[in-house]
PDB file of C-alpha atoms in Angstrom:
ATOM      1  CA  UNK A   1      40.465  -3.565  30.019  1.00 60.00           C
ATOM      2  CA  UNK A   2      37.738  -1.559  28.267  1.00 73.00           C
ATOM      3  CA  UNK A   3      39.422  -1.175  24.832  1.00 92.00           C
ATOM      4  CA  UNK A   4      37.331   1.107  22.607  1.00 94.00           C
ATOM      5  CA  UNK A   5      34.126   2.477  24.128  1.00 96.00           C
ATOM      6  CA  UNK A   6      31.436   4.280  22.147  1.00 96.00           C
ATOM      7  CA  UNK A   7      28.639   6.366  23.600  1.00 96.00           C
ATOM      8  CA  UNK A   8      25.743   6.401  23.114  1.00 96.00           C
ATOM      9  CA  UNK A   9      24.860   2.930  21.812  1.00 95.00           C
ATOM     10  CA  UNK A  10      21.552   4.007  20.293  1.00 96.00           C
ATOM     11  CA  UNK A  11      20.046   7.341  19.364  1.00 95.00           C
ATOM     12  CA  UNK A  12      17.069   8.634  17.425  1.00 96.00           C
ATOM     13  CA  UNK A  13      17.234  12.162  16.047  1.00 95.00           C
ATOM     14  CA  UNK A  14      14.949  14.397  14.076  1.00 96.00           C
ATOM     15  CA  UNK A  15      16.139  15.948  10.819  1.00 97.00           C
ATOM     16  CA  UNK A  16      18.119  19.088  11.518  1.00 96.00           C
ATOM     17  CA  UNK A  17      19.118  18.202  15.073  1.00 96.00           C
ATOM     18  CA  UNK A  18      22.749  18.023  16.086  1.00 95.00           C
ATOM     19  CA  UNK A  19      24.609  15.533  18.198  1.00 94.00           C
ATOM     20  CA  UNK A  20      28.062  14.288  19.114  1.00 97.00           C
ATOM     21  CA  UNK A  21      29.228  10.693  19.253  1.00 97.00           C
ATOM     22  CA  UNK A  22      32.044   9.965  21.679  1.00 97.00           C
ATOM     23  CA  UNK A  23      34.791   7.404  21.227  1.00 97.00           C
ATOM     24  CA  UNK A  24      37.229   6.671  24.043  1.00 97.00           C
ATOM     25  CA  UNK A  25      40.173   4.249  24.037  1.00 96.00           C
ATOM     26  CA  UNK A  26      42.381   3.251  26.935  1.00 94.00           C
ATOM     27  CA  UNK A  27      45.203   1.598  24.957  1.00 91.00           C
ATOM     28  CA  UNK A  28      47.307   4.725  24.375  1.00 91.00           C
ATOM     29  CA  UNK A  29      46.718   4.394  20.642  1.00 91.00           C
ATOM     30  CA  UNK A  30      47.867   7.159  18.324  1.00 90.00           C
ATOM     31  CA  UNK A  31      45.485   6.562  15.422  1.00 91.00           C
ATOM     32  CA  UNK A  32      41.705   6.735  15.675  1.00 93.00           C
ATOM     33  CA  UNK A  33      39.001   6.334  13.041  1.00 94.00           C
ATOM     34  CA  UNK A  34      35.295   6.845  12.482  1.00 96.00           C
ATOM     35  CA  UNK A  35      33.450   4.582  10.028  1.00 96.00           C
ATOM     36  CA  UNK A  36      29.852   4.209   8.999  1.00 97.00           C
ATOM     37  CA  UNK A  37      28.384   0.834   8.091  1.00 95.00           C
ATOM     38  CA  UNK A  38      25.421   0.565   5.765  1.00 94.00           C
ATOM     39  CA  UNK A  39      23.851  -2.623   4.332  1.00 89.00           C
ATOM     40  CA  UNK A  40      25.767  -3.855   1.302  1.00 87.00           C
ATOM     41  CA  UNK A  41      28.324  -1.038   1.553  1.00 89.00           C
ATOM     42  CA  UNK A  42      30.819  -2.429   4.042  1.00 90.00           C
ATOM     43  CA  UNK A  43      32.607   0.085   6.248  1.00 93.00           C
ATOM     44  CA  UNK A  44      33.384   3.500   4.844  1.00 94.00           C
ATOM     45  CA  UNK A  45      35.854   5.846   6.489  1.00 94.00           C
ATOM     46  CA  UNK A  46      34.433   9.203   7.556  1.00 97.00           C
ATOM     47  CA  UNK A  47      37.370  10.913   9.285  1.00 96.00           C
ATOM     48  CA  UNK A  48      40.485   9.797  11.041  1.00 94.00           C
ATOM     49  CA  UNK A  49      43.212  11.151  13.295  1.00 93.00           C
ATOM     50  CA  UNK A  50      46.915  10.292  13.432  1.00 90.00           C
ATOM     51  CA  UNK A  51      47.471  11.978  16.779  1.00 91.00           C
ATOM     52  CA  UNK A  52      46.192  14.448  19.319  1.00 93.00           C
ATOM     53  CA  UNK A  53      45.126  17.687  17.679  1.00 93.00           C
ATOM     54  CA  UNK A  54      45.154  16.299  14.107  1.00 93.00           C
ATOM     55  CA  UNK A  55      42.302  15.120  11.892  1.00 95.00           C
ATOM     56  CA  UNK A  56      41.909  14.139   8.253  1.00 94.00           C
ATOM     57  CA  UNK A  57      39.059  13.424   5.867  1.00 95.00           C
ATOM     58  CA  UNK A  58      38.194   9.929   4.792  1.00 93.00           C
ATOM     59  CA  UNK A  59      36.013   8.632   1.985  1.00 92.00           C
ATOM     60  CA  UNK A  60      32.668  10.103   3.111  1.00 96.00           C
ATOM     61  CA  UNK A  61      33.352  13.212   5.263  1.00 96.00           C
ATOM     62  CA  UNK A  62      30.499  15.485   4.158  1.00 96.00           C
ATOM     63  CA  UNK A  63      28.041  16.396   6.896  1.00 96.00           C
ATOM     64  CA  UNK A  64      30.391  15.360   9.704  1.00 97.00           C
ATOM     65  CA  UNK A  65      33.014  17.082  11.815  1.00 96.00           C
ATOM     66  CA  UNK A  66      35.526  15.601  14.250  1.00 97.00           C
ATOM     67  CA  UNK A  67      37.831  16.686  17.025  1.00 97.00           C
ATOM     68  CA  UNK A  68      40.738  15.048  18.837  1.00 96.00           C
ATOM     69  CA  UNK A  69      41.503  17.345  21.755  1.00 94.00           C
ATOM     70  CA  UNK A  70      42.752  14.491  23.931  1.00 95.00           C
ATOM     71  CA  UNK A  71      44.692  11.466  22.754  1.00 95.00           C
ATOM     72  CA  UNK A  72      42.207   9.029  24.203  1.00 96.00           C
ATOM     73  CA  UNK A  73      39.057  10.648  22.771  1.00 97.00           C
ATOM     74  CA  UNK A  74      37.769  11.121  19.239  1.00 97.00           C
ATOM     75  CA  UNK A  75      34.469  12.939  18.778  1.00 98.00           C
ATOM     76  CA  UNK A  76      32.208  12.755  15.731  1.00 98.00           C
ATOM     77  CA  UNK A  77      29.696  15.554  15.270  1.00 97.00           C
ATOM     78  CA  UNK A  78      26.621  15.903  13.118  1.00 96.00           C
ATOM     79  CA  UNK A  79      25.739  19.579  12.888  1.00 91.00           C
ATOM     80  CA  UNK A  80      22.411  19.181  11.066  1.00 95.00           C
ATOM     81  CA  UNK A  81      21.340  15.555  10.875  1.00 95.00           C
ATOM     82  CA  UNK A  82      19.818  14.213   7.655  1.00 96.00           C
ATOM     83  CA  UNK A  83      17.987  10.917   7.020  1.00 96.00           C
ATOM     84  CA  UNK A  84      20.906   9.832   4.790  1.00 96.00           C
ATOM     85  CA  UNK A  85      23.059   9.745   7.921  1.00 97.00           C
ATOM     86  CA  UNK A  86      21.001   6.923   9.414  1.00 97.00           C
ATOM     87  CA  UNK A  87      23.626   4.263   9.908  1.00 97.00           C
ATOM     88  CA  UNK A  88      25.708   2.288  12.357  1.00 96.00           C
ATOM     89  CA  UNK A  89      28.825   4.198  13.328  1.00 97.00           C
ATOM     90  CA  UNK A  90      32.006   2.467  14.429  1.00 96.00           C
ATOM     91  CA  UNK A  91      35.060   3.904  16.044  1.00 96.00           C
ATOM     92  CA  UNK A  92      38.418   2.152  15.836  1.00 93.00           C
ATOM     93  CA  UNK A  93      41.938   2.772  17.080  1.00 92.00           C
ATOM     94  CA  UNK A  94      45.422   1.438  16.448  1.00 88.00           C
ATOM     95  CA  UNK A  95      48.962   1.947  17.716  1.00 81.00           C
ATOM     96  CA  UNK A  96      51.494   2.581  14.979  1.00 73.00           C
ATOM     97  CA  UNK A  97      55.179   2.018  15.626  1.00 52.00           C
ATOM     98  CA  UNK A  98      56.801   3.058  12.367  1.00 49.00           C
ATOM     99  CA  UNK A  99      56.406   2.863   8.625  1.00 48.00           C
ATOM    100  CA  UNK A 100      56.826  -0.901   8.414  1.00 50.00           C
ATOM    101  CA  UNK A 101      54.579  -1.776  11.309  1.00 54.00           C
ATOM    102  CA  UNK A 102      50.920  -2.273  10.642  1.00 59.00           C
ATOM    103  CA  UNK A 103      48.919  -2.990  13.715  1.00 68.00           C
ATOM    104  CA  UNK A 104      45.310  -4.172  13.525  1.00 74.00           C
ATOM    105  CA  UNK A 105      42.520  -1.826  14.367  1.00 82.00           C
ATOM    106  CA  UNK A 106      40.490  -2.330  17.533  1.00 89.00           C
ATOM    107  CA  UNK A 107      36.790  -1.582  17.145  1.00 92.00           C
ATOM    108  CA  UNK A 108      34.061  -0.369  19.440  1.00 94.00           C
ATOM    109  CA  UNK A 109      30.635  -2.024  19.480  1.00 93.00           C
ATOM    110  CA  UNK A 110      29.008   0.696  17.410  1.00 94.00           C
ATOM    111  CA  UNK A 111      26.390   3.422  17.719  1.00 96.00           C
ATOM    112  CA  UNK A 112      23.066   2.869  15.984  1.00 96.00           C
ATOM    113  CA  UNK A 113      21.768   6.213  14.801  1.00 97.00           C
ATOM    114  CA  UNK A 114      18.345   6.760  13.242  1.00 96.00           C
ATOM    115  CA  UNK A 115      17.334  10.091  11.801  1.00 96.00           C
ATOM    116  CA  UNK A 116      13.661  10.676  11.150  1.00 95.00           C
TER     117      UNK A 116
ATOM    118  CA  UNK B   1      44.109   3.864  -4.973  1.00 75.00           C
ATOM    119  CA  UNK B   2      43.546   0.689  -3.072  1.00 83.00           C
ATOM    120  CA  UNK B   3      40.416  -1.387  -3.304  1.00 90.00           C
ATOM    121  CA  UNK B   4      39.043  -4.714  -2.172  1.00 93.00           C
ATOM    122  CA  UNK B   5      36.470  -6.906  -3.863  1.00 96.00           C
ATOM    123  CA  UNK B   6      34.706  -9.647  -1.980  1.00 96.00           C
ATOM    124  CA  UNK B   7      32.998 -12.106  -4.282  1.00 93.00           C
ATOM    125  CA  UNK B   8      29.605 -13.123  -2.981  1.00 92.00           C
ATOM    126  CA  UNK B   9      27.634 -11.062  -0.511  1.00 94.00           C
ATOM    127  CA  UNK B  10      26.198 -14.238   1.030  1.00 96.00           C
ATOM    128  CA  UNK B  11      27.724 -17.693   1.308  1.00 97.00           C
ATOM    129  CA  UNK B  12      25.896 -20.667   2.791  1.00 97.00           C
ATOM    130  CA  UNK B  13      27.626 -23.902   3.830  1.00 97.00           C
ATOM    131  CA  UNK B  14      26.659 -27.019   5.731  1.00 97.00           C
ATOM    132  CA  UNK B  15      28.106 -27.663   9.164  1.00 97.00           C
ATOM    133  CA  UNK B  16      31.386 -29.547   8.723  1.00 97.00           C
ATOM    134  CA  UNK B  17      31.884 -28.373   5.138  1.00 98.00           C
ATOM    135  CA  UNK B  18      34.749 -26.281   3.806  1.00 97.00           C
ATOM    136  CA  UNK B  19      34.420 -22.516   4.147  1.00 98.00           C
ATOM    137  CA  UNK B  20      35.869 -20.417   1.321  1.00 98.00           C
ATOM    138  CA  UNK B  21      35.385 -16.650   1.296  1.00 98.00           C
ATOM    139  CA  UNK B  22      36.975 -14.818  -1.601  1.00 97.00           C
ATOM    140  CA  UNK B  23      38.866 -11.529  -1.532  1.00 97.00           C
ATOM    141  CA  UNK B  24      40.748  -9.815  -4.335  1.00 96.00           C
ATOM    142  CA  UNK B  25      42.667  -6.611  -3.825  1.00 94.00           C
ATOM    143  CA  UNK B  26      44.106  -3.818  -5.872  1.00 90.00           C
ATOM    144  CA  UNK B  27      47.148  -1.950  -4.631  1.00 81.00           C
ATOM    145  CA  UNK B  28      49.979  -0.123  -6.373  1.00 76.00           C
ATOM    146  CA  UNK B  29      52.401  -0.877  -3.548  1.00 76.00           C
ATOM    147  CA  UNK B  30      52.963  -3.990  -1.413  1.00 77.00           C
ATOM    148  CA  UNK B  31      49.779  -4.493   0.568  1.00 84.00           C
ATOM    149  CA  UNK B  32      48.906  -5.375   4.102  1.00 87.00           C
ATOM    150  CA  UNK B  33      45.771  -7.513   4.142  1.00 90.00           C
ATOM    151  CA  UNK B  34      43.339  -8.294   6.911  1.00 91.00           C
ATOM    152  CA  UNK B  35      40.262 -10.387   7.558  1.00 95.00           C
ATOM    153  CA  UNK B  36      37.804  -9.244  10.195  1.00 95.00           C
ATOM    154  CA  UNK B  37      34.687 -10.943  11.542  1.00 96.00           C
ATOM    155  CA  UNK B  38      31.556  -9.223  12.817  1.00 95.00           C
ATOM    156  CA  UNK B  39      29.005 -11.043  14.946  1.00 93.00           C
ATOM    157  CA  UNK B  40      25.491  -9.561  15.232  1.00 88.00           C
ATOM    158  CA  UNK B  41      25.329  -6.276  17.111  1.00 84.00           C
ATOM    159  CA  UNK B  42      29.076  -6.227  17.705  1.00 88.00           C
ATOM    160  CA  UNK B  43      32.110  -4.455  16.340  1.00 89.00           C
ATOM    161  CA  UNK B  44      34.737  -6.045  14.121  1.00 92.00           C
ATOM    162  CA  UNK B  45      37.293  -8.502  15.462  1.00 92.00           C
ATOM    163  CA  UNK B  46      40.566  -9.326  13.745  1.00 91.00           C
ATOM    164  CA  UNK B  47      40.764 -12.869  12.380  1.00 94.00           C
ATOM    165  CA  UNK B  48      44.195 -12.668  10.773  1.00 91.00           C
ATOM    166  CA  UNK B  49      46.572 -10.380   8.913  1.00 88.00           C
ATOM    167  CA  UNK B  50      49.215 -10.572   6.214  1.00 87.00           C
ATOM    168  CA  UNK B  51      52.132  -8.134   6.468  1.00 79.00           C
ATOM    169  CA  UNK B  52      54.709  -9.536   4.006  1.00 76.00           C
ATOM    170  CA  UNK B  53      55.975 -12.425   6.120  1.00 73.00           C
ATOM    171  CA  UNK B  54      54.660 -15.948   5.404  1.00 82.00           C
ATOM    172  CA  UNK B  55      52.136 -16.101   2.574  1.00 88.00           C
ATOM    173  CA  UNK B  56      49.965 -18.609   4.445  1.00 93.00           C
ATOM    174  CA  UNK B  57      48.549 -16.907   7.488  1.00 92.00           C
ATOM    175  CA  UNK B  58      46.818 -18.713  10.326  1.00 93.00           C
ATOM    176  CA  UNK B  59      44.262 -16.902  12.405  1.00 92.00           C
ATOM    177  CA  UNK B  60      41.891 -17.519  15.248  1.00 92.00           C
ATOM    178  CA  UNK B  61      39.069 -20.071  15.328  1.00 93.00           C
ATOM    179  CA  UNK B  62      40.752 -22.340  12.753  1.00 96.00           C
ATOM    180  CA  UNK B  63      40.689 -19.839   9.878  1.00 97.00           C
ATOM    181  CA  UNK B  64      43.581 -19.278   7.524  1.00 97.00           C
ATOM    182  CA  UNK B  65      44.252 -17.259   4.390  1.00 97.00           C
ATOM    183  CA  UNK B  66      46.820 -17.430   1.629  1.00 94.00           C
ATOM    184  CA  UNK B  67      48.343 -14.382  -0.037  1.00 93.00           C
ATOM    185  CA  UNK B  68      48.763 -14.961  -3.782  1.00 93.00           C
ATOM    186  CA  UNK B  69      50.453 -12.022  -5.446  1.00 90.00           C
ATOM    187  CA  UNK B  70      50.035 -13.406  -8.976  1.00 91.00           C
ATOM    188  CA  UNK B  71      46.278 -13.612  -8.463  1.00 92.00           C
ATOM    189  CA  UNK B  72      46.013 -10.509  -6.207  1.00 93.00           C
ATOM    190  CA  UNK B  73      43.964 -12.647  -3.866  1.00 95.00           C
ATOM    191  CA  UNK B  74      43.700 -13.283  -0.137  1.00 96.00           C
ATOM    192  CA  UNK B  75      40.956 -15.881   0.235  1.00 97.00           C
ATOM    193  CA  UNK B  76      39.821 -17.009   3.677  1.00 98.00           C
ATOM    194  CA  UNK B  77      39.318 -20.710   4.387  1.00 98.00           C
ATOM    195  CA  UNK B  78      38.356 -23.053   7.179  1.00 98.00           C
ATOM    196  CA  UNK B  79      38.340 -26.831   6.688  1.00 97.00           C
ATOM    197  CA  UNK B  80      35.198 -27.538   8.686  1.00 97.00           C
ATOM    198  CA  UNK B  81      32.435 -25.007   9.360  1.00 97.00           C
ATOM    199  CA  UNK B  82      30.878 -24.710  12.780  1.00 96.00           C
ATOM    200  CA  UNK B  83      27.547 -23.129  13.630  1.00 96.00           C
ATOM    201  CA  UNK B  84      29.372 -20.468  15.613  1.00 95.00           C
ATOM    202  CA  UNK B  85      31.128 -19.296  12.427  1.00 97.00           C
ATOM    203  CA  UNK B  86      27.921 -17.690  11.171  1.00 96.00           C
ATOM    204  CA  UNK B  87      28.770 -14.002  10.928  1.00 97.00           C
ATOM    205  CA  UNK B  88      29.772 -11.316   8.468  1.00 96.00           C
ATOM    206  CA  UNK B  89      33.347 -11.313   7.226  1.00 97.00           C
ATOM    207  CA  UNK B  90      35.253  -8.336   5.894  1.00 96.00           C
ATOM    208  CA  UNK B  91      38.469  -8.239   3.921  1.00 95.00           C
ATOM    209  CA  UNK B  92      40.527  -5.038   4.204  1.00 92.00           C
ATOM    210  CA  UNK B  93      43.706  -3.638   2.662  1.00 89.00           C
ATOM    211  CA  UNK B  94      46.296  -1.128   3.738  1.00 84.00           C
ATOM    212  CA  UNK B  95      49.903  -0.772   2.624  1.00 75.00           C
ATOM    213  CA  UNK B  96      53.438   0.052   3.702  1.00 67.00           C
ATOM    214  CA  UNK B  97      52.605   3.739   3.691  1.00 69.00           C
ATOM    215  CA  UNK B  98      50.287   3.121   6.660  1.00 66.00           C
ATOM    216  CA  UNK B  99      47.260   4.378   4.807  1.00 75.00           C
ATOM    217  CA  UNK B 100      43.867   3.847   6.487  1.00 83.00           C
ATOM    218  CA  UNK B 101      42.214   0.503   5.896  1.00 86.00           C
ATOM    219  CA  UNK B 102      39.922   0.103   2.908  1.00 89.00           C
ATOM    220  CA  UNK B 103      37.215  -2.494   3.517  1.00 92.00           C
ATOM    221  CA  UNK B 104      35.354  -4.766   1.174  1.00 94.00           C
ATOM    222  CA  UNK B 105      31.573  -4.825   1.264  1.00 95.00           C
ATOM    223  CA  UNK B 106      31.474  -7.957   3.359  1.00 96.00           C
ATOM    224  CA  UNK B 107      30.315 -11.544   2.974  1.00 97.00           C
ATOM    225  CA  UNK B 108      27.651 -12.969   5.229  1.00 96.00           C
ATOM    226  CA  UNK B 109      28.334 -16.592   6.108  1.00 97.00           C
ATOM    227  CA  UNK B 110      25.426 -18.851   7.028  1.00 97.00           C
ATOM    228  CA  UNK B 111      26.043 -22.323   8.435  1.00 97.00           C
ATOM    229  CA  UNK B 112      23.294 -24.896   7.986  1.00 96.00           C
ATOM    230  CA  UNK B 113      22.901 -27.751  10.432  1.00 93.00           C
TER     231      UNK B 113
END
C-alpha cells in the first residue's frame, strides 16, 4: 500500500527554470492538496483539488499552477522558478464522504526543492 | 476565517516528564481539530482528531487532547515523554463546511535524557 507518493524527492533548479512535481495516491481519494513548508511558517496551502478536473487556489498560489487530469494524480508546476520558492513541498489527499464527515489527510514524504 | 496559534515554537522536556503542547483556534463555526506529528525528513502523520464527539480525544503513542470550547483550546498532552517523541507537532483546524485544513506554525519537541 503506497499511499501518497511524491516525485522527485530532491531537486535543484536555477532561477527561471521550470519543473513539475508529481503527486500520486492509490487510495481513491477525492481531495488532494499541495502545501509548502518553510521554517517557522508551518504548512501553507498552495492549491487544492476537490475532484478530477477541478482545482482551487489556497493561501499562497502565486507562481504555481496545478492540474488534476486524473483522479489519482495532482501535478504542481513552477513556470519560472524563483529563489523564494525554495522550500519543502508536501502533497496530501483525503476521502470525503459528505458534509459532516471530516477525514484526516494523508501526506507524502515531501519534495525538497532548492532554487539557486 | 479560521486560524490556529501554537504557543511556543520549541518545547523541551525531560524523559518521563509531562508533555504539554498548546493550541488555540479561531473559527466562526464548529471546528474540526487535528494534531499531526512530523519526524525528520518525513511527511505528517495524524496523531488524533476532534470532530464534535467526545471532548477528550485519545490518539496514538499515548497522546491525548481535550477540546475546550470556552477557552478555544485543543492542547496536546502525554503523561510521560519518551525519547522517540522528539519531533515537530502541528495543530490544524477545519470545520463542518469541509474547508481545507489551516495549520499552526508548529512546535518542536525535544526530549532530554
